[in-house]
XYZ file of C-alpha atoms in Angstrom:
263
model
C -7.492 -15.180 5.130
C -10.532 -15.448 7.373
C -10.619 -12.386 9.592
C -12.012 -11.069 12.871
C -13.859 -7.800 12.345
C -15.978 -7.223 15.441
C -13.363 -6.098 17.961
C -12.741 -2.626 19.347
C -10.860 -0.963 22.169
C -11.410 2.417 23.813
C -7.917 3.896 23.958
C -7.070 6.706 26.331
C -5.688 9.807 24.622
C -4.826 13.290 25.930
C -8.217 14.438 24.629
C -10.347 11.582 25.921
C -11.335 8.004 25.151
C -11.043 7.067 21.478
C -12.854 4.017 20.136
C -10.585 2.094 17.797
C -11.916 -0.739 15.656
C -9.651 -3.749 15.060
C -9.660 -5.962 11.972
C -7.188 -8.864 11.891
C -6.530 -12.348 10.551
C -8.220 -15.072 12.565
C -5.325 -17.489 12.129
C -2.743 -17.644 14.931
C 0.492 -15.818 14.283
C 1.930 -12.314 14.197
C 1.114 -9.771 11.502
C 2.267 -6.234 10.664
C 0.127 -3.413 12.003
C -1.568 -0.649 10.000
C -3.123 2.518 11.424
C -5.997 3.304 9.076
C -7.761 6.658 9.088
C -11.285 7.084 7.746
C -13.010 9.804 5.777
C -14.903 12.547 7.630
C -17.787 10.115 8.187
C -15.843 7.855 10.622
C -16.158 4.054 10.509
C -18.811 3.575 7.841
C -19.653 0.397 5.942
C -17.199 1.163 3.113
C -14.435 1.929 5.636
C -15.088 -1.337 7.442
C -14.929 -3.227 4.160
C -11.681 -1.501 3.262
C -10.176 -2.442 6.621
C -11.443 -6.010 6.220
C -9.838 -6.265 2.776
C -6.501 -5.181 4.216
C -6.781 -7.527 7.193
C -7.547 -10.391 4.833
C -4.155 -9.864 3.215
C -2.356 -10.394 6.503
C -2.414 -7.168 8.504
C -3.692 -6.033 11.883
C -5.717 -2.932 11.023
C -6.659 -0.361 13.658
C -9.260 2.272 12.698
C -9.739 5.092 15.225
C -12.817 7.273 15.382
C -11.229 10.575 14.383
C -13.921 12.742 15.987
C -14.061 10.975 19.348
C -13.962 14.335 21.197
C -16.922 15.639 19.192
C -19.263 12.647 18.750
C -20.392 9.867 21.116
C -18.247 6.752 20.836
C -19.486 4.516 18.030
C -20.984 7.370 15.998
C -21.095 7.100 12.209
C -22.021 10.048 10.001
C -24.228 9.473 6.982
C -23.125 9.930 3.374
C -25.587 12.776 2.874
C -25.626 16.574 3.022
C -26.114 16.667 6.773
C -23.325 14.152 7.430
C -20.976 15.951 5.050
C -21.629 19.319 6.684
C -21.137 17.892 10.163
C -17.976 16.003 9.239
C -16.412 19.001 7.543
C -17.236 21.220 10.541
C -15.600 18.715 12.915
C -12.480 18.613 10.746
C -11.578 22.182 11.707
C -12.921 22.088 15.273
C -10.195 19.758 16.580
C -6.585 20.877 17.191
C -3.981 19.317 14.932
C -2.062 18.242 18.028
C -5.037 16.063 18.999
C -4.982 14.299 15.649
C -1.271 13.656 16.178
C -1.709 12.297 19.698
C -4.501 10.054 18.443
C -2.115 8.555 15.871
C 0.570 8.005 18.468
C -1.893 6.277 20.794
C -2.907 3.788 18.100
C 0.670 3.093 17.019
C 1.697 2.448 20.623
C -1.299 0.158 21.122
C -0.487 -1.906 18.030
C 3.002 -2.537 19.434
C 1.527 -4.078 22.572
C -0.501 -6.730 20.743
C 0.908 -10.238 20.880
C -0.442 -10.895 17.369
C 1.342 -7.866 15.848
C 4.956 -7.977 14.690
C 5.515 -4.338 15.632
C 6.292 -3.319 12.056
C 3.920 -0.461 11.423
C 2.329 1.304 8.492
C -0.405 3.892 7.995
C -3.061 4.587 5.410
C -5.960 6.949 5.039
C -8.661 8.186 2.711
C -9.696 11.819 2.104
C -9.053 13.671 5.383
C -7.702 10.331 6.565
C -5.087 10.565 3.829
C -3.860 13.799 5.408
C -3.914 12.207 8.862
C -1.933 9.233 7.558
C 0.551 11.683 6.037
C 1.042 13.223 9.447
C 1.253 9.798 11.087
C 4.127 9.041 8.714
C 6.131 11.671 10.575
C 6.478 9.150 13.399
C 9.824 7.385 12.898
C 8.386 3.908 13.494
C 5.979 4.193 10.543
C 7.757 2.370 7.740
C 5.200 2.747 4.915
C 2.200 4.993 4.308
C -0.512 5.083 1.654
C -2.529 8.277 1.180
C -5.642 8.235 -0.996
C -6.523 11.721 -2.306
C -5.342 13.412 0.896
C -7.230 16.652 1.392
C -6.080 20.011 2.700
C -2.312 19.413 2.715
C -1.784 21.981 -0.042
C -4.105 24.492 1.662
C -2.637 24.020 5.180
C -6.250 24.003 6.420
C -6.492 20.979 8.726
C -7.653 21.426 12.300
C -8.532 24.259 14.617
C -7.355 27.581 13.199
C -6.972 26.039 9.712
C -3.215 26.582 9.691
C -1.537 23.161 9.888
C 2.188 22.577 9.424
C 2.092 19.366 7.358
C 4.011 20.830 4.420
C 6.626 22.280 6.751
C 7.236 18.894 8.400
C 7.566 16.765 5.266
C 11.258 16.259 5.949
C 10.411 14.317 9.111
C 8.940 11.464 7.072
C 11.552 8.694 6.899
C 9.410 5.783 5.711
C 8.156 5.213 2.161
C 5.086 7.032 0.858
C 2.499 6.095 -1.752
C 0.249 8.929 -2.914
C -2.774 8.184 -5.104
C -4.897 10.978 -6.578
C -7.925 11.336 -8.819
C -7.262 13.841 -11.595
C -10.953 14.784 -11.662
C -11.038 15.436 -7.911
C -12.062 19.083 -7.320
C -10.827 19.014 -3.716
C -7.162 18.626 -4.705
C -6.557 20.526 -7.969
C -3.475 20.166 -10.139
C -1.701 23.114 -8.536
C -2.283 21.613 -5.083
C -0.925 18.234 -6.110
C 2.093 19.850 -7.752
C 2.812 21.891 -4.630
C 2.995 18.775 -2.458
C 4.978 16.801 -5.015
C 7.541 19.595 -5.300
C 7.898 19.663 -1.538
C 8.470 15.903 -1.400
C 11.107 16.225 -4.106
C 12.730 19.123 -2.266
C 13.322 17.126 0.925
C 14.328 13.937 -0.882
C 11.391 11.889 0.382
C 11.061 8.270 -0.693
C 7.735 8.169 -2.471
C 5.746 7.006 -5.461
C 3.039 9.136 -7.043
C 0.042 7.990 -9.047
C -2.615 10.170 -10.664
C -5.564 8.291 -12.160
C -8.666 9.355 -14.036
C -10.991 9.240 -11.081
C -13.193 11.482 -9.012
C -12.991 12.157 -5.304
C -14.048 9.039 -3.352
C -13.445 6.697 -6.303
C -12.226 4.062 -3.805
C -15.469 4.116 -1.776
C -17.540 1.073 -2.735
C -20.804 2.931 -2.285
C -22.253 5.805 -4.274
C -21.974 7.082 -7.845
C -18.236 7.934 -7.843
C -16.992 4.400 -7.085
C -14.706 3.022 -9.794
C -14.099 -0.691 -9.139
C -11.457 -1.080 -11.843
C -9.385 1.805 -10.510
C -9.862 0.579 -6.955
C -8.449 -2.837 -7.891
C -5.382 -1.234 -9.468
C -4.819 0.876 -6.368
C -5.170 -2.114 -4.053
C -2.335 -3.766 -5.967
C -0.112 -0.738 -5.417
C -0.959 -0.549 -1.714
C -0.389 -4.245 -1.027
C 2.925 -4.244 -2.887
C 4.189 -1.408 -0.689
C 2.935 -2.794 2.598
C 4.126 -6.354 2.003
C 7.514 -5.149 0.804
C 8.102 -2.698 3.642
C 6.198 -4.335 6.496
C 6.559 -8.018 5.638
C 4.145 -10.910 5.721
C 4.256 -11.569 9.433
C 5.069 -14.754 11.276
C 2.151 -17.078 10.612
C 2.016 -19.853 13.179
C 2.044 -23.460 11.978
C -0.958 -23.927 14.280
C -3.067 -22.278 11.599
C -3.160 -25.377 9.402
C -4.236 -27.479 12.372
C -7.110 -25.174 13.306
C -9.741 -25.254 10.531
C -11.946 -22.589 12.105
C -9.044 -20.110 12.082
C -7.219 -21.173 8.949
C -5.740 -18.917 6.331
C -8.484 -19.630 3.796
């Protein structure tokens, strides 16, 4: 599908205005909504391309700036030592409750859009994988994909570095897809096993994939990108989201409007 990728909205949250970037099919019709969380660097080129890929498969994708309280709206951190240090510092400077209210604000916004069906999913990468995991605790989130979600096993997200994500696993009622890189030093085997055991304990509905990849193997920029693995993981993600969220309600007007057609 041809998409629109230059839209954003500044949503009001309990902790201030949050810029949220929207990627969606250009063709008329209604599509499922996906809340997509970025890495610590916010809405970078690779994150925009990831959101565009998802939108091109028939989803309305909303990407919030996760550090809107800490950086000017529209800020993007660089994939370098300075950006990494700044992003990691921000990760533990923001209360977990603020991350949760951000997620709720985006989910509520998606439901108001006349081009969204109201069937909602979440996804995230790195710290965004953890944020998507927490977003899945909202009962209206039907499917969630987490790529190498950091800090769940350490309970170290947010101000005070003592989050309750593991404790709240039982609140997740939708279906989960977890994808991990076995060579990722940020989430070692014991950390992955801890989370998997907790999911099993509460009877969560989930699938679990560990691949031979490094941290950030999905990011289409830099030395750790693995295109072959990324393609496999896209197949897994799209199967889950189309099965649980649907394909939307594409208007017949699409075929009569060449500029906004499916292809």
